Short mmCIF file of C-alpha atoms in Angstrom, two decimals:
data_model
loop_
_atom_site.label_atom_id
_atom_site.label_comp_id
_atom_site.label_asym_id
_atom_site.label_seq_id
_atom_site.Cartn_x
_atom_site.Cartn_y
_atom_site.Cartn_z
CA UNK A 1 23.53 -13.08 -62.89
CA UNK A 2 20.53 -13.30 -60.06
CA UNK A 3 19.53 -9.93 -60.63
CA UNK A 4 19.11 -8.15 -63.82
CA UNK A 5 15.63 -5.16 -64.21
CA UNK A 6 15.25 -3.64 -67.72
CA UNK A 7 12.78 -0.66 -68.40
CA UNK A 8 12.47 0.98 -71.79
CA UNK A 9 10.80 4.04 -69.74
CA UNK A 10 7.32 2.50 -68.83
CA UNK A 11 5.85 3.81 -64.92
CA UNK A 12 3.90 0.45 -64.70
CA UNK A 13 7.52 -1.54 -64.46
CA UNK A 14 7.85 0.18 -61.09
CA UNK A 15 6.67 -1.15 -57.90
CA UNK A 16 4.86 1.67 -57.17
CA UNK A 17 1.16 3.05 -57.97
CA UNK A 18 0.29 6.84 -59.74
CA UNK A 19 3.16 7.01 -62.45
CA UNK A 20 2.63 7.43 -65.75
CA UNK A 21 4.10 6.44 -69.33
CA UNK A 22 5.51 9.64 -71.70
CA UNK A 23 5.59 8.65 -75.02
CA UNK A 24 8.73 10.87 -76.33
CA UNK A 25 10.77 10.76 -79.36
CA UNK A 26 12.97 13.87 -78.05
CA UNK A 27 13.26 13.02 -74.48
CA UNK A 28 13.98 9.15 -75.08
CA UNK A 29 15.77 7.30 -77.09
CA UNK A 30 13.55 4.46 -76.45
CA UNK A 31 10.47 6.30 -77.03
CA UNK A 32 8.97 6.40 -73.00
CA UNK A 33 9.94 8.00 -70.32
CA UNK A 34 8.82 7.79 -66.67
CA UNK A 35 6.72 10.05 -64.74
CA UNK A 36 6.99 8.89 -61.45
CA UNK A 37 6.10 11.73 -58.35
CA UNK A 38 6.05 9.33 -55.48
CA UNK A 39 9.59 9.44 -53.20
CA UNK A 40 11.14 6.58 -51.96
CA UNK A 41 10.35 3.92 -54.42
CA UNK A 42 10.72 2.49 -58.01
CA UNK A 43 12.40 -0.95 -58.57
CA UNK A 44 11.92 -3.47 -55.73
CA UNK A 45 15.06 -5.61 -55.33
CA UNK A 46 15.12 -9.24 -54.03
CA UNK A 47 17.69 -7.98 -51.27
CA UNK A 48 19.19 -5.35 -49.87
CA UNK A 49 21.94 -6.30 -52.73
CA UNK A 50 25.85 -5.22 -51.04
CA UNK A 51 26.77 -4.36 -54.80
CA UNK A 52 24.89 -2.73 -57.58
CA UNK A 53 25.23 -1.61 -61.25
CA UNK A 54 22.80 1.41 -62.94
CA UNK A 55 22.59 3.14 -65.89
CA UNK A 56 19.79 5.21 -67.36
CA UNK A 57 19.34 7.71 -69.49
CA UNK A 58 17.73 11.33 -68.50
CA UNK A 59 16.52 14.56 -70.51
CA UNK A 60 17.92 17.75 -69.49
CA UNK A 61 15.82 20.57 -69.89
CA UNK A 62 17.25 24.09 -71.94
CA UNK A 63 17.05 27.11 -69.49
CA UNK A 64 13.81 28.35 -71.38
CA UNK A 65 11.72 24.79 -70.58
CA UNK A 66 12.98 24.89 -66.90
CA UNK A 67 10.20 24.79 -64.57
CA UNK A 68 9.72 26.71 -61.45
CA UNK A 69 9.75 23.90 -59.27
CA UNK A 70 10.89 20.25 -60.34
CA UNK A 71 12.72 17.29 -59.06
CA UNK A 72 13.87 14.04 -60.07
CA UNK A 73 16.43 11.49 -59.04
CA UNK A 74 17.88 8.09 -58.92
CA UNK A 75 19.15 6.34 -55.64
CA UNK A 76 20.25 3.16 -53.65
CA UNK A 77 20.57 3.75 -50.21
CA UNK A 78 21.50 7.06 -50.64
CA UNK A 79 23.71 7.28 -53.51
CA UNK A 80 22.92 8.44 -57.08
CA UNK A 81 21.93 11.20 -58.54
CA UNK A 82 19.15 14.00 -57.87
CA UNK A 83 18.23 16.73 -60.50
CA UNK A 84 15.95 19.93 -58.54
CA UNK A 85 14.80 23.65 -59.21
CA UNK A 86 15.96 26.22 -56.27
CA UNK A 87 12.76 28.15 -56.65
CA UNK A 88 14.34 31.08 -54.48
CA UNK A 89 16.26 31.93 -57.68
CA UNK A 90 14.72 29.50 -60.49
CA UNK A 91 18.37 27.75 -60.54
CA UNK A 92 18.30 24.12 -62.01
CA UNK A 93 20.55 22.22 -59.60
CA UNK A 94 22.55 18.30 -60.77
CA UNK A 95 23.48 16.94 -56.72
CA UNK A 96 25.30 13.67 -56.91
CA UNK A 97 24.51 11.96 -53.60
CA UNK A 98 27.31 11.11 -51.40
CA UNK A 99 27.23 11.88 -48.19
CA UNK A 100 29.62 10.96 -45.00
CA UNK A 101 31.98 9.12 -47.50
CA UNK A 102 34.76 11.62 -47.81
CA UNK A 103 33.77 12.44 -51.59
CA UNK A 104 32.60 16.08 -52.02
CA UNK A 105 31.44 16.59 -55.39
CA UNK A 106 29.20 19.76 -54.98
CA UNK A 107 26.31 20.31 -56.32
CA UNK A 108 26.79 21.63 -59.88
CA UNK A 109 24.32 24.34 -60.83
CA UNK A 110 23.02 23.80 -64.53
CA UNK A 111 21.21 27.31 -65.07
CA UNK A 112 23.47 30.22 -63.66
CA UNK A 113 24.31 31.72 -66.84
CA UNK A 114 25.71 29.73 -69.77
CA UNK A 115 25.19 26.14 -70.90
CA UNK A 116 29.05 25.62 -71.06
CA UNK A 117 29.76 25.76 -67.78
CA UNK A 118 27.79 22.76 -66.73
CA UNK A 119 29.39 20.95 -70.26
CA UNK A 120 32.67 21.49 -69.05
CA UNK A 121 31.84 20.90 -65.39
CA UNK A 122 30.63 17.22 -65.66
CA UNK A 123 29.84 16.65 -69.27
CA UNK A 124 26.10 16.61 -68.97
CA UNK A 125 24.01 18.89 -72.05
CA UNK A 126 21.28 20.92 -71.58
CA UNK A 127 17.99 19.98 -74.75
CA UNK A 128 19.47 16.53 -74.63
CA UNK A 129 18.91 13.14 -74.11
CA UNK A 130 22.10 11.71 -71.56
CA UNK A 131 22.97 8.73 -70.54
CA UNK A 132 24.20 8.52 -66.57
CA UNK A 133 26.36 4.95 -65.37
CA UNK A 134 27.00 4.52 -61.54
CA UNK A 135 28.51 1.40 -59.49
CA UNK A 136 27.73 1.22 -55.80
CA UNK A 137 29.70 -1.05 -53.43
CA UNK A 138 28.71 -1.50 -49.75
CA UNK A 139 31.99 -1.64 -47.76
CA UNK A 140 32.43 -4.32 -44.93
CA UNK A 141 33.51 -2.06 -41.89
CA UNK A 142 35.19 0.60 -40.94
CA UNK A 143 37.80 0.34 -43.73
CA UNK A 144 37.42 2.03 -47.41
CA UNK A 145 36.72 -1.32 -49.08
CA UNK A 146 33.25 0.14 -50.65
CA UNK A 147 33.24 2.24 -54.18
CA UNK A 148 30.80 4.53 -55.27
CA UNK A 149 31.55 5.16 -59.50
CA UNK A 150 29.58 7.61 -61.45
CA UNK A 151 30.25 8.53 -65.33
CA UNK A 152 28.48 10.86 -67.32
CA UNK A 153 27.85 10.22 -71.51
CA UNK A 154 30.78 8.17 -70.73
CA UNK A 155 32.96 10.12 -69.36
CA UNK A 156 33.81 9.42 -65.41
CA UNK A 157 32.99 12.10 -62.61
CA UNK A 158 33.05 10.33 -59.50
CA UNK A 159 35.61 7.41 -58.67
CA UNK A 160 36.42 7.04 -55.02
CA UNK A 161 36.66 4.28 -52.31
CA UNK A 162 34.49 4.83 -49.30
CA UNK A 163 33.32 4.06 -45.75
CA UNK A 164 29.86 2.84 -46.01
CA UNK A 165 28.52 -0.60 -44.95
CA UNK A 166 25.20 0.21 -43.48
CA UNK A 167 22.50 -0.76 -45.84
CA UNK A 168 18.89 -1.37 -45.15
CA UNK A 169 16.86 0.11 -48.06
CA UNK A 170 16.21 -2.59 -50.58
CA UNK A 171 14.65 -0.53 -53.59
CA UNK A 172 16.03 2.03 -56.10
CA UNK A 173 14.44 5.25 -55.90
CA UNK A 174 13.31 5.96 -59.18
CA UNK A 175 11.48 9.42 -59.35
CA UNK A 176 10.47 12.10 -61.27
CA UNK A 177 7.57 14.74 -61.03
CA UNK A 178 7.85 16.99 -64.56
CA UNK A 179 7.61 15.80 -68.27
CA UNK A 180 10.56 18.23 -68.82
CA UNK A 181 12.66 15.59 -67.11
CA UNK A 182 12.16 11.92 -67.64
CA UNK A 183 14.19 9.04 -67.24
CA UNK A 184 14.21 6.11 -69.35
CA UNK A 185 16.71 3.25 -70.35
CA UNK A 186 16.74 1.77 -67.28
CA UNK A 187 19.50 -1.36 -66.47
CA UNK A 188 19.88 -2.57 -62.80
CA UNK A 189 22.05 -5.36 -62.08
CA UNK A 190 24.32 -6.77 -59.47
CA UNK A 191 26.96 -8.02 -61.89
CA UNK A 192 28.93 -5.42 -63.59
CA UNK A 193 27.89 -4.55 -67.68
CA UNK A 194 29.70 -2.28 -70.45
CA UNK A 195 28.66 0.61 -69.79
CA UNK A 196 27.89 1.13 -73.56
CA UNK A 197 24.76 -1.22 -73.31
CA UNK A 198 21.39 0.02 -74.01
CA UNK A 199 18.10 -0.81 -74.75
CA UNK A 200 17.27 -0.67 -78.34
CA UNK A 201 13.26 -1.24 -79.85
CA UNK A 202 13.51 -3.72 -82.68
CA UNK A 203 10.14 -3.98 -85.21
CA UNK A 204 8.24 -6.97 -85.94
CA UNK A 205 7.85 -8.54 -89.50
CA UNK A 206 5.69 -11.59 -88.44
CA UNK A 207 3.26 -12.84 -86.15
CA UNK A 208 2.50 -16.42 -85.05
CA UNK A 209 -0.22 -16.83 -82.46
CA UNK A 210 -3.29 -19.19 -82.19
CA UNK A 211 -4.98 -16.22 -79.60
CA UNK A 212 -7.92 -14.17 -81.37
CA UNK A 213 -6.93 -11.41 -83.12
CA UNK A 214 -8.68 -8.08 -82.97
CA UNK A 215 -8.01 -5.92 -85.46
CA UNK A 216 -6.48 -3.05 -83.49
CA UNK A 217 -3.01 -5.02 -83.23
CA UNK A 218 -4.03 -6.64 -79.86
CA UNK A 219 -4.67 -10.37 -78.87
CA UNK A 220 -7.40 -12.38 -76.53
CA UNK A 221 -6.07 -15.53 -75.13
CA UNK A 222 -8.57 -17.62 -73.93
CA UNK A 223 -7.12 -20.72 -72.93
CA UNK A 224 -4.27 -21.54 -71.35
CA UNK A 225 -1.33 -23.20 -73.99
CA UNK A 226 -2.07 -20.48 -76.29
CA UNK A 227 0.96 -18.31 -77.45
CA UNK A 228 2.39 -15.18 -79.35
CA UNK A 229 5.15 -14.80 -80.76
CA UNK A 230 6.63 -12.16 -82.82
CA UNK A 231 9.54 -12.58 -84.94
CA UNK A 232 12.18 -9.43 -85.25
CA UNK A 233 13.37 -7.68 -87.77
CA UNK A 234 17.24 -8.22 -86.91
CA UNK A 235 17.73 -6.92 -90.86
CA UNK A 236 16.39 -2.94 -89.56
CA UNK A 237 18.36 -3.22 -86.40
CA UNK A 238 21.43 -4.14 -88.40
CA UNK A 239 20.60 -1.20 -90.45
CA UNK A 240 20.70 0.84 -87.53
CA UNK A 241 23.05 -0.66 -85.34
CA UNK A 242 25.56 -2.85 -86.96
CA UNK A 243 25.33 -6.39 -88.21
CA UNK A 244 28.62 -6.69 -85.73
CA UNK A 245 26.64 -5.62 -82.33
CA UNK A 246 26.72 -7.67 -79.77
CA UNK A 247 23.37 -8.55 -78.13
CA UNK A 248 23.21 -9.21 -74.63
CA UNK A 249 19.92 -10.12 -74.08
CA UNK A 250 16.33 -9.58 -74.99
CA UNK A 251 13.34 -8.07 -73.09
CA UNK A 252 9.80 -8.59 -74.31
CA UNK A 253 7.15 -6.18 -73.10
CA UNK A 254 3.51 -6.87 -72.90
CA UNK A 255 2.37 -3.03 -72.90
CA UNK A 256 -0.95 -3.14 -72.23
CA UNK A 257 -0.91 -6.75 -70.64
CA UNK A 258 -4.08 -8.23 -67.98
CA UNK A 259 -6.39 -10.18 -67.21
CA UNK A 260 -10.47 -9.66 -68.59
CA UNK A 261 -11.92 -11.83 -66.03
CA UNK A 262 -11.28 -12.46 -62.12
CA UNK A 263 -9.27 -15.10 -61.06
CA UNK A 264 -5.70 -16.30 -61.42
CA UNK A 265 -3.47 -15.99 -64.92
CA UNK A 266 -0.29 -15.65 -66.40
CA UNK A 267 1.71 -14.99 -68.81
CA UNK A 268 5.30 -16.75 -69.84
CA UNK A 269 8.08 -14.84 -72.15
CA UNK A 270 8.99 -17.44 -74.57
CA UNK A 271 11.53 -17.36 -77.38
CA UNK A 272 12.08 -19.37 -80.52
CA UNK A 273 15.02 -19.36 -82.68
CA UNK A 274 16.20 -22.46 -85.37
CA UNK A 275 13.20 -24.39 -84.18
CA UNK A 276 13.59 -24.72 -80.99
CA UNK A 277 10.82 -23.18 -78.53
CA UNK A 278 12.36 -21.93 -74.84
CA UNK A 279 10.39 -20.68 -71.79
CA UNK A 280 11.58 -18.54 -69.03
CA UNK A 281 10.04 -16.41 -66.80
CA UNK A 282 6.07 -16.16 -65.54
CA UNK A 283 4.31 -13.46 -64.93
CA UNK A 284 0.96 -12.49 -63.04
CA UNK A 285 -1.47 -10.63 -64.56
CA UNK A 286 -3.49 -8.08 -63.07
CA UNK A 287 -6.83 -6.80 -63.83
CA UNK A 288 -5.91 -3.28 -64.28
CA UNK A 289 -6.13 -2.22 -68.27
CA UNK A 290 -3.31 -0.23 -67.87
CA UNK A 291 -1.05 -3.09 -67.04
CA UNK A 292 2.85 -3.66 -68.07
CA UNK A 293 4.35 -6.86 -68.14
CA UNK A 294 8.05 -7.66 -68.58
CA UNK A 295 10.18 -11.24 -69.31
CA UNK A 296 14.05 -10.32 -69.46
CA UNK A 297 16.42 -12.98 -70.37
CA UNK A 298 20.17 -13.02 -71.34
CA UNK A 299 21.10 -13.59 -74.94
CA UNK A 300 24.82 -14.24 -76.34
CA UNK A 301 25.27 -13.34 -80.03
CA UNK A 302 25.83 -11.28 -82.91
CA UNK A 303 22.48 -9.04 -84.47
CA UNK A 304 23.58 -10.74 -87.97
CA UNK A 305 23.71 -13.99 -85.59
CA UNK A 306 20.30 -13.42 -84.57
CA UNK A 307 17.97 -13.40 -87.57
CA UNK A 308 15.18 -15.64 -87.59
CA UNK A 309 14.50 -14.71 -83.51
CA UNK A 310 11.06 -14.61 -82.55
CA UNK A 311 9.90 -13.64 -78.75
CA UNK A 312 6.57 -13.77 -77.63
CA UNK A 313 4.26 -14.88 -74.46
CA UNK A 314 2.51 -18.23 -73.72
CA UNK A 315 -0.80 -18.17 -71.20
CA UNK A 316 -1.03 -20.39 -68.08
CA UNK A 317 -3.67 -20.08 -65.27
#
């Protein structure tokens, strides 16, 4: 897997400035959600990647929360979703994006009069959190070798082979500009997953660190070599979850994460489980208080398999 972007629903995980964090219970499963009003830009890939993999989870406003004028959307070079108001008559538009391939899913209006037509329609609910898959597949010529997939809470809308093979835009538009409609949950990768996965919050019931404690659960590192880790409570997330469910990786976020001082530093995601210590990926910090830091890295196993797991950072310069 070279490619793989997790975000529980936190703006400063996009490559882009001005976004902000929503802390939500009812419009995320994980908690955030992203307010992000800038177009064009979200998740900077490594390459204009010829085959991609999303899912993400969105709120859907009821027809009393709708705002006048909204939008929101998720794209790769043109394809995805894109949630809008039609201010001439306050209608609450759901436009799958499509264009020139020979699919014509029209746009499916949410608001005209009942909430069961747009249940029936596409399976989407209105006061809910829903989860939104889509595969993307840049075709080679002027044959119908590409796919563009797109399932809603599981259920598939959109499965057709298309004419498309000129890519050039290398990020994921991920955007929204009202706190009635976040998106959050956020898997990108260019190697297909179950569709089922999602990003789940698991407690801590331990801390090891040698970095100063101070009091208000956050740590000051002041040397490099110095680490954090936090071991999980696998015994709440198999109350939750299932002892059985399979884990396919882990994600540690550093939420507020930077640097007090100018100059160069870093922090590594490191995990320890039956006494053995691993590293993987490094991180720069900035110098902005508001920073978000994020270390993804696969992980095969069972959450009964799991306990005694402990994730955490180590400093560097």
């Amino acid at each position: 897997m070279s490619f793989h972007y997790v975000n529980p629903g936190f703006a400063g995980l996009l490559d882009v400035a001005g976004g902000a964090t929503v802390a939500t219970s009812e419009r995320s499963r994980t908690g955030y959600g992203i307010l992000q009003p800038k177009d064009r830009c979200g998740v900077k890939l490594e390459a204009v990647l010829k085959e991609l993999w999303i899912r993400f989870d969105v709120y859907l406003p009821t027809s009393k929360e709708v705002p006048k004028a909204f939008e929101a959307k998720v794209l790769y070079n043109g394809f995805g979703l894109r949630f809008y108001t039609y201010e001439a008559t306050n209608q609450f538009f759901v436009e799958p994006y499509c264009s020139g391939t020979g699919l014509d899913p029209k746009k499916m209006p949410v608001y005209k009069s009942e909430m069961e037509e747009l249940k029936a329609e596409c399976h989407l609910f209105a006061g809910k959190v829903n989860s939104v898959y889509m595969h993307v597949k840049r075709g080679t010529g002027n044959e119908q070798d590409g796919a563009f997939e797109l399932w809603f809470n599981g259920v598939q809308y959109i499965n057709g082979a298309i004419k498309c093979y000129n890519w050039s835009d290398s990020y994921v538009t991920v955007m929204s500009n009202s706190e009635l409609l976040l998106i959050s949950d956020i898997i990108i990768s260019d190697t297909a997953f179950d569709k089922r996965t999602q990003l789940v919050s698991v407690p801590a019931v331990g801390i090891e660190s040698d970095m100063t404690q101070m009091g208000d659960g956050s740590y000051i590192a002041t040397d490099a070599g110095q680490t954090l880790l936090q071991y999980l409570d696998m015994e709440a997330l198999a109350d939750s979850c299932g002892g059985s469910s399979r884990v396919t990786g882990v994600a540690v976020i550093g939420n507020p994460a930077y640097q007090m001082e100018s100059g160069g530093g870093t922090l590594t995601g490191i995990q320890s489980m039956s006494g053995t210590l691993t590293e993987y990926s490094t991180q720069p910090l900035q110098s902005d208080a508001a920073g978000v830091i994020c270390d993804y890295h696969p992980l095969e196993g069972t959450v009964d398999g799991l306990n005694g797991l402990a994730v955490g950072w180590k400093t560097g310069v």
